[in-house]
Coordinates of C-alpha atoms in Angstrom, one line a residue:
X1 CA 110.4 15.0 112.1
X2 CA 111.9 12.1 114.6
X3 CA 115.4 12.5 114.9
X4 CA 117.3 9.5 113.9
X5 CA 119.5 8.3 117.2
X6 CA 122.7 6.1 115.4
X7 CA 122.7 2.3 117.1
X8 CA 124.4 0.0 115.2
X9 CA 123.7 -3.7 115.3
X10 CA 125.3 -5.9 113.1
X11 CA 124.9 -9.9 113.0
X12 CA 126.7 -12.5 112.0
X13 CA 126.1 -11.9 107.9
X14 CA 128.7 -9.4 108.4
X15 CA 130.9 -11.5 109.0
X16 CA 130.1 -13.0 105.4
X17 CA 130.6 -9.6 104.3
X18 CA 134.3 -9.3 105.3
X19 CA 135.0 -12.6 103.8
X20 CA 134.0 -10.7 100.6
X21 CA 130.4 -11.8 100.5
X22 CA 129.0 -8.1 99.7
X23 CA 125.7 -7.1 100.0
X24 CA 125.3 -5.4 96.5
X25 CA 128.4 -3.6 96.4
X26 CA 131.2 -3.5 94.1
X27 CA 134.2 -5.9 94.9
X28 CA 137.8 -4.4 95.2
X29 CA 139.8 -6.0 92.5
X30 CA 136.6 -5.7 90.3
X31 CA 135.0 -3.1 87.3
X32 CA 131.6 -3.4 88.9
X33 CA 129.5 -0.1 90.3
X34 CA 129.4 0.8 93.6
X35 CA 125.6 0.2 95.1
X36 CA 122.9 2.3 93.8
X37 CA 124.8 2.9 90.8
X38 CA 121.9 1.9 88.2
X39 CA 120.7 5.3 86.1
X40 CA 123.5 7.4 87.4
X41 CA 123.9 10.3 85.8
X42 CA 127.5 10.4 86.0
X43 CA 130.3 10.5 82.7
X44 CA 131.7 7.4 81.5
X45 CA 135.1 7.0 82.5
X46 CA 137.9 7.6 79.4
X47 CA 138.8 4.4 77.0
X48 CA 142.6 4.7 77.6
X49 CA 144.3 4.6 81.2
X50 CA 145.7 8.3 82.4
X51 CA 149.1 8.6 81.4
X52 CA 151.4 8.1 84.1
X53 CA 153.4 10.7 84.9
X54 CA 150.9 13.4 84.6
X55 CA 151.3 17.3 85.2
X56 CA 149.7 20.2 87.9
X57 CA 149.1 23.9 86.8
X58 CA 148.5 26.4 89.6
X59 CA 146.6 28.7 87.2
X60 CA 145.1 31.4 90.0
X61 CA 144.5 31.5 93.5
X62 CA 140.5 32.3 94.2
X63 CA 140.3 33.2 97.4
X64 CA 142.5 33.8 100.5
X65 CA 142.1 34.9 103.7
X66 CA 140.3 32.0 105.0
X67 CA 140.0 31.0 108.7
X68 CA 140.6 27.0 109.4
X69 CA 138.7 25.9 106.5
X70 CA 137.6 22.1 106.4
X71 CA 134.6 21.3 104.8
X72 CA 134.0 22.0 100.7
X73 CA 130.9 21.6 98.9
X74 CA 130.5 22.3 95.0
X75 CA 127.4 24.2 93.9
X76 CA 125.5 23.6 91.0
X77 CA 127.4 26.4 88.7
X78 CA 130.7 25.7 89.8
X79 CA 130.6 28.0 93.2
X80 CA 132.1 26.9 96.4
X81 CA 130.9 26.4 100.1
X82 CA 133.8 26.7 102.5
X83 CA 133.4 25.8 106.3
X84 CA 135.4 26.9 109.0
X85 CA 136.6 24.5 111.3
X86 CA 136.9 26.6 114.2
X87 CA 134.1 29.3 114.1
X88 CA 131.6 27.0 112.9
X89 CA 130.7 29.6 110.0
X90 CA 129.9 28.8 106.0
X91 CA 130.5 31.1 103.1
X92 CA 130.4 30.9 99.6
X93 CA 132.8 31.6 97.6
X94 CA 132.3 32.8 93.8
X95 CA 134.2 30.8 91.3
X96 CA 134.5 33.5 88.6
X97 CA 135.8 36.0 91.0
X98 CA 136.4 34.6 94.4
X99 CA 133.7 36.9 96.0
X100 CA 133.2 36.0 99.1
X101 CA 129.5 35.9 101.5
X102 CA 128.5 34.9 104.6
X103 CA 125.4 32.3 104.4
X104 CA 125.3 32.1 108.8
X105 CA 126.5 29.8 111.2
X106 CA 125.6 26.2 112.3
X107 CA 124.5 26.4 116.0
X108 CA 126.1 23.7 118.5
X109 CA 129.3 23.2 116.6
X110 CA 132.0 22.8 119.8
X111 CA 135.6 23.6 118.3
X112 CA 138.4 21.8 120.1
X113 CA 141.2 19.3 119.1
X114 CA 140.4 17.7 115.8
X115 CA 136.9 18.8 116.0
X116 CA 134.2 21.6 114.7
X117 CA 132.8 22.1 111.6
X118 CA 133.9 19.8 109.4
X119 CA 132.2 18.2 106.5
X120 CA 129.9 19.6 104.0
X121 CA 127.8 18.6 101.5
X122 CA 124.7 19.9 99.1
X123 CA 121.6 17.6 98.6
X124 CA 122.0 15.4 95.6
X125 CA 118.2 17.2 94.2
X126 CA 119.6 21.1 95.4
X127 CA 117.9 22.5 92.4
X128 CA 114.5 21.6 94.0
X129 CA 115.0 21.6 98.0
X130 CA 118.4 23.9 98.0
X131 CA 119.3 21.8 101.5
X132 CA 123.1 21.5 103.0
X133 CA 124.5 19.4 105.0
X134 CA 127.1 19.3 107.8
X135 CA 129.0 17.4 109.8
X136 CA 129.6 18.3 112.9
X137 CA 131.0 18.0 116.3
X138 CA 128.7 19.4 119.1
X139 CA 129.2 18.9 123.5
X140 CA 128.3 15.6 123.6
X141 CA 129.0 13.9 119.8
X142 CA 129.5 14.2 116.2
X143 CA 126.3 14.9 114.2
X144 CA 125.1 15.6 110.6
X145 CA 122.4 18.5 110.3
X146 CA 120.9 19.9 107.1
X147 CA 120.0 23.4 106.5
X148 CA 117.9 25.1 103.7
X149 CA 120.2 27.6 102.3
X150 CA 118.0 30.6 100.6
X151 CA 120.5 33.3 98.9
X152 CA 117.8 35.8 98.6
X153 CA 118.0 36.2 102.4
X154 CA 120.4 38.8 103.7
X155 CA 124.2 38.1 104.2
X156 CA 125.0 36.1 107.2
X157 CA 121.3 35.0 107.6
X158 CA 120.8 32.7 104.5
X159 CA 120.6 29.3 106.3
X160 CA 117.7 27.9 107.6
X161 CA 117.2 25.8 111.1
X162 CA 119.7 23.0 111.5
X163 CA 117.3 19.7 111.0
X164 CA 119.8 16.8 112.5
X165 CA 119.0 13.3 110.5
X166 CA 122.3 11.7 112.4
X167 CA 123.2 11.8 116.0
X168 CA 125.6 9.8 118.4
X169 CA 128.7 9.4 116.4
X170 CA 131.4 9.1 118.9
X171 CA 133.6 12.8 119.7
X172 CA 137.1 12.9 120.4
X173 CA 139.7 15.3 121.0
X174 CA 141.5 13.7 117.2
X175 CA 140.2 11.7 114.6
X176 CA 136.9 12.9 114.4
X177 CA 136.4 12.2 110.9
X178 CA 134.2 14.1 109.3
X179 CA 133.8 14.1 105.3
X180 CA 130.5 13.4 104.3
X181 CA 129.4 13.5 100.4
X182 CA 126.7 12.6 98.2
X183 CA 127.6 9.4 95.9
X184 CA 126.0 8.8 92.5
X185 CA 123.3 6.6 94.3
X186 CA 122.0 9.9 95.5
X187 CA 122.8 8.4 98.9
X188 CA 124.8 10.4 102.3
X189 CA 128.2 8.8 102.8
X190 CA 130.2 10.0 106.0
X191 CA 133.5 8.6 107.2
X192 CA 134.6 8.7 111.0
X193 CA 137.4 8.2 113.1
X194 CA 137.9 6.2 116.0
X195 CA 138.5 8.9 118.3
X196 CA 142.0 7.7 119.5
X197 CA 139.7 4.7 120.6
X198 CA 141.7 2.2 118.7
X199 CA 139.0 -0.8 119.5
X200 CA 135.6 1.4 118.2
X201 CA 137.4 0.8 114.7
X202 CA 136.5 -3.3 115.0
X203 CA 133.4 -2.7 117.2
X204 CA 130.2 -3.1 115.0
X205 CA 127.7 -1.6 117.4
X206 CA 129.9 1.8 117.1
X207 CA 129.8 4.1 114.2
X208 CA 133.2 5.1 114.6
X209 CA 135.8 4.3 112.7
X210 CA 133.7 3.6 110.0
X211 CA 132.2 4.5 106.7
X212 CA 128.7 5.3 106.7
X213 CA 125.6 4.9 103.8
X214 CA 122.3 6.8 104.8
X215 CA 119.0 8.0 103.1
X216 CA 119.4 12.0 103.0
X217 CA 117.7 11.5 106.0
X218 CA 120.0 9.6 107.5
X219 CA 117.8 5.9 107.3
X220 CA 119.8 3.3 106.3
X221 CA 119.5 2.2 102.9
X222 CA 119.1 -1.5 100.7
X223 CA 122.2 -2.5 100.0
X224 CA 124.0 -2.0 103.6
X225 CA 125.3 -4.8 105.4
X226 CA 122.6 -4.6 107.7
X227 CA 119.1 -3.3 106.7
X228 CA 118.9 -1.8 109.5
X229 CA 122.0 -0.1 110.1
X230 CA 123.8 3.0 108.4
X231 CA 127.3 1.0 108.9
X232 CA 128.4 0.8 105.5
X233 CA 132.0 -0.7 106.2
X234 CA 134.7 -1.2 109.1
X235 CA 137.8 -0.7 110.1
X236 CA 139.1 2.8 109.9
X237 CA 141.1 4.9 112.0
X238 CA 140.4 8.6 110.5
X239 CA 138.6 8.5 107.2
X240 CA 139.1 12.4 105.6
X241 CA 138.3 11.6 102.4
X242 CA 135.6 10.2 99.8
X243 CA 135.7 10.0 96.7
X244 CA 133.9 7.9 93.5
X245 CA 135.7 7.6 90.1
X246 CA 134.4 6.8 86.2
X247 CA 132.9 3.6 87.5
X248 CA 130.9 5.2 90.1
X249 CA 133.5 3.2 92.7
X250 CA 134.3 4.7 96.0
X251 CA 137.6 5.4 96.9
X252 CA 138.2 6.4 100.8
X253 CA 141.7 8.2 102.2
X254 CA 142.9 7.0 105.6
X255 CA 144.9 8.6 108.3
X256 CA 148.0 5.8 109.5
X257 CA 149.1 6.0 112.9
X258 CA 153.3 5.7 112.8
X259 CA 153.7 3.7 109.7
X260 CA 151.0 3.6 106.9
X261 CA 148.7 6.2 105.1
X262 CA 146.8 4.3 102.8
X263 CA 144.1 4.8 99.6
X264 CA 141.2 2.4 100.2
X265 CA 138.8 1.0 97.4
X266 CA 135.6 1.0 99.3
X267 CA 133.0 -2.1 99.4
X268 CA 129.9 -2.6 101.4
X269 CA 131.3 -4.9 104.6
X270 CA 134.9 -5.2 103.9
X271 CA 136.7 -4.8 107.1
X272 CA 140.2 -2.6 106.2
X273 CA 141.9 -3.4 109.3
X274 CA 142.6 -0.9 111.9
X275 CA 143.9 -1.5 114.8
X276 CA 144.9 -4.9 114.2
X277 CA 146.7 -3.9 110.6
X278 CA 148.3 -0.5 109.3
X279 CA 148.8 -0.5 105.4
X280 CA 149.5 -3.8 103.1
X281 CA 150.0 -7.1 105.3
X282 CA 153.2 -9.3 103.9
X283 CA 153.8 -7.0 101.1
X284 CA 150.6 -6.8 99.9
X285 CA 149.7 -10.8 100.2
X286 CA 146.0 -10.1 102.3
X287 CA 145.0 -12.7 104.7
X288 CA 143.2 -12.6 107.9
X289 CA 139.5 -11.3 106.5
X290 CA 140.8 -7.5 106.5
X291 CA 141.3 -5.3 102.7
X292 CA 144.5 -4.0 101.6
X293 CA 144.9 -0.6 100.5
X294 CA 145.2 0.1 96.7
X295 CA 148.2 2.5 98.1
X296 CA 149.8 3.5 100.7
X297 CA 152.6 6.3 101.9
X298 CA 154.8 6.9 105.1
X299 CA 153.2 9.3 107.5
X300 CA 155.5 12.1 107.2
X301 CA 154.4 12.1 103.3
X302 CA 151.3 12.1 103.4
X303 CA 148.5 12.7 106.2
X304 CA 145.8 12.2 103.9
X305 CA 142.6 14.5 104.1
X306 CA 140.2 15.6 100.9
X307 CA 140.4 13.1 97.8
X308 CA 139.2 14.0 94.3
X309 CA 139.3 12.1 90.9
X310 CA 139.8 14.2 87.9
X311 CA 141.0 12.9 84.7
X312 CA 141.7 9.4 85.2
X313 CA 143.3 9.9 89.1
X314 CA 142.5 9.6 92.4
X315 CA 144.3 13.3 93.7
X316 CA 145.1 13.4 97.4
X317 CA 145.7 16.4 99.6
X318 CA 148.3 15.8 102.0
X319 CA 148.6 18.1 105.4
X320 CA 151.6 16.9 107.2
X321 CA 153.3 16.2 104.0
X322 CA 151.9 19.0 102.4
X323 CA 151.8 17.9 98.7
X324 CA 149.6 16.9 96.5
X325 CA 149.4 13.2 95.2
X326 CA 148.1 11.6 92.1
X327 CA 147.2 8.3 91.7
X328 CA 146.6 7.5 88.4
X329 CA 144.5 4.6 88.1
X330 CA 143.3 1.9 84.7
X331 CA 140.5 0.4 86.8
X332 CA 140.7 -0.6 90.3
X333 CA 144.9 -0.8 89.7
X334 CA 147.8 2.2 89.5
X335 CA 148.7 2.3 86.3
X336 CA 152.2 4.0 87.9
X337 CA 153.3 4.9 90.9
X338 CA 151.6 7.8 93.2
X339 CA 153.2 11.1 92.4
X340 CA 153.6 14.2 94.6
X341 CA 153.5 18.0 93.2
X342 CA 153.6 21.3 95.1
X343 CA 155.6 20.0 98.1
X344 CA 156.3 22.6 100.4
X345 CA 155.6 25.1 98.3
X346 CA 151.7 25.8 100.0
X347 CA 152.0 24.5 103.2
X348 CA 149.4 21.4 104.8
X349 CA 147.0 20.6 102.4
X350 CA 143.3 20.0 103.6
X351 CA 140.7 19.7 100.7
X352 CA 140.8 19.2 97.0
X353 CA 137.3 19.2 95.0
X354 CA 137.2 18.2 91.1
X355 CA 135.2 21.1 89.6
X356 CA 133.0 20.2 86.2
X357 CA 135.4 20.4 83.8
X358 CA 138.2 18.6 85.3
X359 CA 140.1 20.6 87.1
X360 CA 140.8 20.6 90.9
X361 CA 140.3 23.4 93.9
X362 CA 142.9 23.0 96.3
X363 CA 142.3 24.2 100.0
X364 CA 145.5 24.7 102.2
X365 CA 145.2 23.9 105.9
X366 CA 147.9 26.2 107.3
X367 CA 145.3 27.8 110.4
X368 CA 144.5 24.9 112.2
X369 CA 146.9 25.0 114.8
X370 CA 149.3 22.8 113.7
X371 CA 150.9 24.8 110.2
X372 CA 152.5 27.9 110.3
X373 CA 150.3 30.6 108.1
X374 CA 151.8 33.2 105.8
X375 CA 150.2 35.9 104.6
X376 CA 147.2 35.2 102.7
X377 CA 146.5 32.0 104.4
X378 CA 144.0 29.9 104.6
X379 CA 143.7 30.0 100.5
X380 CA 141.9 27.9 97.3
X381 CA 144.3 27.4 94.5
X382 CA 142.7 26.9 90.7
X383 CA 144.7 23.8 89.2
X384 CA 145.0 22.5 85.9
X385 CA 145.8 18.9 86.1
X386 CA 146.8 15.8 83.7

């Protein structure tokens, strides 16, 4: 197939857009679905509001051992996919016993800095195509490949040719970005950073620093600010996280600089800021065309990177404040404020995944250069949460 190369052009309806004209999507502030919601498949959220103070179970660790892992995907059955940052290799990982096999490796991931394989993802129809995704950074940029995975192929040799449907998201030694997920729109969502490039952030004709919506592959789709642009939204400095709750809303986690980490609620062609605002402007008040956070935590806290929601809360791994957050949420609004479990106790926390029946994996982050591993490290962690 032709490769899709990125090129972003946006006119001046976007500017609409970030006055809160959206194209389709979901407002923040409102109950609404996100777009492409209609015949989702996904549970109705719970009548009653999560309570507030909540509780986290470490109930078994599944696997350790692991070598800079990033990227998490959830297999139909409850299995895991687990990237490694720095060698660019996936495995799976079995959730009854933490078994672990090698599927292969992507070709052209470049390690370095903030970058490698990051990101993965399974197709939103797996059962019929058995495709995964990956997000990755190569020489020359960051891309997103598929790959048929077939697990009746020997160890190590179970994934297919890498078929890129993105290309030409900007590299950069940090904020690379990197998560990409599969929304209940059956649609590709990827957030990227900026690159230390503070300006790619506000600059439409960049993917960086932005949230993107594709086809699976990677065509932008009805509903995007532009028709034809994947640019979904604005703004960002290093989006790590993506996730959607009850409401099939999308909620993004976002890297600060030296002030503000913040939890967005995501809408097609809101602008959230960055570099010309970091967290809540005036206390919260808005203003100036750019979205508040719905939260937002000092630095040393947090460092957001995965996001989950699991019963009734937005959870949010933190790696330099290594702890895990919950936001409990009644709609679009904390119902309390966020609070923070396990701190310390694991380390920098890089993914968290809700698993089917509402409990979370947790991925530490300890071998990426910048924690200090103990023994067993890299590891997932089985939590029981409220």
């Amino acid at each position: 197939m032709q490769h899709r190369s990125l090129t972003v052009v946006l006119t001046a309806a976007s500017l609409l857009l970030a006055a809160g004209c959206s194209a389709g999507g979901a407002q923040p502030g409102k109950d609404g679905p996100s777009p492409g919601a209609k015949g989702s498949a996904r549970p109705g959220p719970s009548s009653s509001a999560p309570p507030a103070t909540g509780s986290v179970q470490v109930t078994g660790t599944l696997a350790t051992g692991l070598d800079s892992p990033w990227g998490v995907a959830l297999l139909p059955g409850g299995d895991l996919l687990v990237g490694s940052r720095d060698t660019g290799r996936i495995y799976r990982i079995a959730a009854d016993d933490g078994r672990k096999t090698a599927l292969g490796s992507v070709p052209g991931v470049s390690p370095g800095g903030e970058g490698g394989l990051l990101g993965l993802a399974v197709s939103a129809t797996f059962g019929a195509d058995h495709q995964v995704y990956a997000y990755f950074t190569t020489e020359s940029d960051n891309r997103i490949a598929r790959m048929i995975y077939d697990a009746k192929r020997p160890a190590g040799d179970q994934l297919g040719a890498p078929d890129t449907v993105l290309r030409g998201i900007p590299k950069g030694h940090i904020h690379n970005g990197g998560r990409i997920a599969f929304g209940p729109d059956k649609m590709l969502y990827a957030g990227t950073g900026e690159t230390g490039d503070k300006g790619l952030a506000q600059d439409k004709e960049s993917p960086a620093g932005k949230i993107l919506r594709m086809t699976p592959d990677g065509e932008p789709v009805h509903g995007n600010p532009e028709a034809d642009s994947v640019v979904y939204d604005y703004g960002h400095r290093n989006v790590q996280g993506l996730a959607w709750d009850g409401h099939d809303r999308l909620w993004a986690s976002e890297f600060g600089q030296d002030t503000w980490d913040e939890l967005n609620l995501i809408a097609s062609g809101r602008n959230y800021g960055w570099p010309e605002r970091e967290g809540k402007a005036d206390g919260g008040a808005g203003g100036s065309g750019f979205t508040d956070p719905v939260a937002q935590w000092k630095t040393s806290d947090a460092s957001p990177s995965g996001i989950a929601y699991a019963k009734g809360s937005v959870w949010m791994a933190g790696l330099r404040g290594e702890r895990l957050w919950r936001i409990p949420l009644d709609g679009t609004k904390p119902v309390a404020a966020p609070r923070a479990f396990l701190k310390g106790t694991y380390g920098r926390l890089r993914t968290v995944v809700a698993a089917e029946d509402g409990s979370l994996w947790l991925v530490t982050g300890n071998t990426d250069g910048r924690g200090e591993p103990h023994k067993g490290d890299d590891r997932i962690l089985h939590l029981k949460v409220t």
